[in-house]
Amino acid sequence: MPKAATETTAKQLTDFFQRNGYVRRQNSDRLSEVGSQSYRKGDEVRLVANTRVELALIRRLLRAAGFKPGRAFTKGRQYRQPLYGRAEVARFLELVGQPLDAR
């Protein structure tokens, strides 16, 4: 992929994340209390789309940037596009210029 296309992709993903995206982190205290067999939640980034067209764009951008998007779901009248995994979350946050420890 050309560098200009990569920069454009990163800029658009950054815009979506800064608009109303968020990060969900694994609760390490709960994990140590109940164990990994009971508490299966992990780190994830969620990007929010207002329309199906926006959701399709977000999914295309994630794939173009080398990510494997999870299954999108609705919440309220919006669509959420998750990106799962600690390594993927770290790589995404690096791409959009956010610190890894931001909550």
mmCIF file of C-alpha atoms in Angstrom:
data_model
loop_
_atom_site.group_PDB
_atom_site.id
_atom_site.type_symbol
_atom_site.label_atom_id
_atom_site.label_comp_id
_atom_site.label_asym_id
_atom_site.label_seq_id
_atom_site.Cartn_x
_atom_site.Cartn_y
_atom_site.Cartn_z
ATOM 1 C CA MET A 1 0.000 0.000 0.000
ATOM 2 C CA PRO A 2 1.400 3.464 -0.884
ATOM 3 C CA LYS A 3 2.513 5.633 2.025
ATOM 4 C CA ALA A 4 -0.061 8.350 1.170
ATOM 5 C CA ALA A 5 -2.865 5.764 1.328
ATOM 6 C CA THR A 6 -1.554 4.489 4.674
ATOM 7 C CA GLU A 7 -1.472 8.020 6.091
ATOM 8 C CA THR A 8 -5.001 8.684 4.839
ATOM 9 C CA THR A 9 -6.234 5.431 6.384
ATOM 10 C CA ALA A 10 -4.564 6.251 9.709
ATOM 11 C CA LYS A 11 -6.006 9.787 9.659
ATOM 12 C CA GLN A 12 -9.546 8.544 9.019
ATOM 13 C CA LEU A 13 -9.288 5.896 11.753
ATOM 14 C CA THR A 14 -7.925 8.544 14.127
ATOM 15 C CA ASP A 15 -10.880 10.804 13.335
ATOM 16 C CA PHE A 16 -13.376 8.014 14.045
ATOM 17 C CA PHE A 17 -11.611 7.070 17.288
ATOM 18 C CA GLN A 18 -11.389 10.664 18.534
ATOM 19 C CA ARG A 19 -15.012 11.361 17.622
ATOM 20 C CA ASN A 20 -16.509 8.710 19.898
ATOM 21 C CA GLY A 21 -14.365 5.583 19.982
ATOM 22 C CA TYR A 22 -13.216 4.046 23.237
ATOM 23 C CA VAL A 23 -11.020 1.346 24.745
ATOM 24 C CA ARG A 24 -12.204 -1.399 27.081
ATOM 25 C CA ARG A 25 -9.475 -2.980 29.200
ATOM 26 C CA GLN A 26 -9.373 -6.309 30.955
ATOM 27 C CA ASN A 27 -9.906 -5.957 34.715
ATOM 28 C CA SER A 28 -6.770 -7.579 36.120
ATOM 29 C CA ASP A 29 -8.136 -7.575 39.700
ATOM 30 C CA ARG A 30 -11.223 -9.514 38.661
ATOM 31 C CA LEU A 31 -9.130 -11.847 36.518
ATOM 32 C CA SER A 32 -6.919 -12.738 39.488
ATOM 33 C CA GLU A 33 -9.969 -13.226 41.749
ATOM 34 C CA VAL A 34 -12.113 -15.502 39.575
ATOM 35 C CA GLY A 35 -9.571 -16.866 37.090
ATOM 36 C CA SER A 36 -9.393 -16.983 33.326
ATOM 37 C CA GLN A 37 -11.987 -19.742 32.967
ATOM 38 C CA SER A 38 -14.761 -17.571 34.464
ATOM 39 C CA TYR A 39 -13.651 -14.093 33.377
ATOM 40 C CA ARG A 40 -13.063 -14.214 29.631
ATOM 41 C CA LYS A 41 -13.130 -10.499 28.787
ATOM 42 C CA GLY A 42 -10.039 -9.038 27.155
ATOM 43 C CA ASP A 43 -8.826 -5.718 25.786
ATOM 44 C CA GLU A 44 -10.741 -4.181 22.899
ATOM 45 C CA VAL A 45 -11.164 -0.969 20.945
ATOM 46 C CA ARG A 46 -14.650 0.028 19.859
ATOM 47 C CA LEU A 47 -15.256 2.445 17.015
ATOM 48 C CA VAL A 48 -18.744 3.934 16.766
ATOM 49 C CA ALA A 49 -20.581 4.396 13.464
ATOM 50 C CA ASN A 50 -23.792 6.366 13.075
ATOM 51 C CA THR A 51 -24.904 4.628 9.848
ATOM 52 C CA ARG A 52 -24.338 1.340 8.040
ATOM 53 C CA VAL A 53 -22.364 3.222 5.401
ATOM 54 C CA GLU A 54 -20.007 4.573 8.089
ATOM 55 C CA LEU A 55 -19.712 1.087 9.565
ATOM 56 C CA ALA A 56 -18.713 -0.330 6.164
ATOM 57 C CA LEU A 57 -16.114 2.438 5.790
ATOM 58 C CA ILE A 58 -14.658 1.730 9.251
ATOM 59 C CA ARG A 59 -14.425 -1.992 8.444
ATOM 60 C CA ARG A 60 -12.667 -1.255 5.116
ATOM 61 C CA LEU A 61 -10.220 1.104 6.830
ATOM 62 C CA LEU A 62 -9.402 -1.440 9.535
ATOM 63 C CA ARG A 63 -8.733 -4.134 6.939
ATOM 64 C CA ALA A 64 -6.611 -1.726 4.862
ATOM 65 C CA ALA A 65 -4.538 -1.013 7.978
ATOM 66 C CA GLY A 66 -3.982 -4.739 8.535
ATOM 67 C CA PHE A 67 -6.484 -5.349 11.347
ATOM 68 C CA LYS A 68 -9.072 -8.111 11.590
ATOM 69 C CA PRO A 69 -12.317 -6.437 12.732
ATOM 70 C CA GLY A 70 -14.658 -8.371 14.993
ATOM 71 C CA ARG A 71 -18.392 -8.750 14.475
ATOM 72 C CA ALA A 72 -20.149 -5.383 14.590
ATOM 73 C CA PHE A 73 -23.179 -4.922 16.834
ATOM 74 C CA THR A 74 -25.797 -2.275 17.536
ATOM 75 C CA LYS A 75 -26.082 -0.302 20.743
ATOM 76 C CA GLY A 76 -28.770 2.312 20.930
ATOM 77 C CA ARG A 77 -29.171 3.663 17.437
ATOM 78 C CA GLN A 78 -25.507 3.311 16.582
ATOM 79 C CA TYR A 79 -23.198 0.559 15.414
ATOM 80 C CA ARG A 80 -20.123 -0.570 17.344
ATOM 81 C CA GLN A 81 -17.141 -2.075 15.548
ATOM 82 C CA PRO A 82 -14.876 -3.927 17.977
ATOM 83 C CA LEU A 83 -11.226 -4.770 17.515
ATOM 84 C CA TYR A 84 -10.120 -7.510 19.916
ATOM 85 C CA GLY A 85 -6.828 -8.513 21.496
ATOM 86 C CA ARG A 86 -4.168 -6.818 23.576
ATOM 87 C CA ALA A 87 -1.636 -6.737 20.712
ATOM 88 C CA GLU A 88 -4.193 -5.396 18.223
ATOM 89 C CA VAL A 89 -5.350 -2.735 20.699
ATOM 90 C CA ALA A 90 -1.750 -1.643 21.309
ATOM 91 C CA ARG A 91 -1.055 -1.474 17.566
ATOM 92 C CA PHE A 92 -4.273 0.464 16.923
ATOM 93 C CA LEU A 93 -3.536 2.973 19.702
ATOM 94 C CA GLU A 94 -0.040 3.461 18.304
ATOM 95 C CA LEU A 95 -1.526 4.062 14.846
ATOM 96 C CA VAL A 96 -3.938 6.727 16.111
ATOM 97 C CA GLY A 97 -1.358 8.338 18.384
ATOM 98 C CA GLN A 98 -2.925 7.486 21.742
ATOM 99 C CA PRO A 99 -0.895 6.396 24.777
ATOM 100 C CA LEU A 100 -1.149 2.688 25.560
ATOM 101 C CA ASP A 101 -2.161 3.275 29.180
ATOM 102 C CA ALA A 102 -5.008 5.717 28.367
ATOM 103 C CA ARG A 103 -8.265 4.628 29.932
#
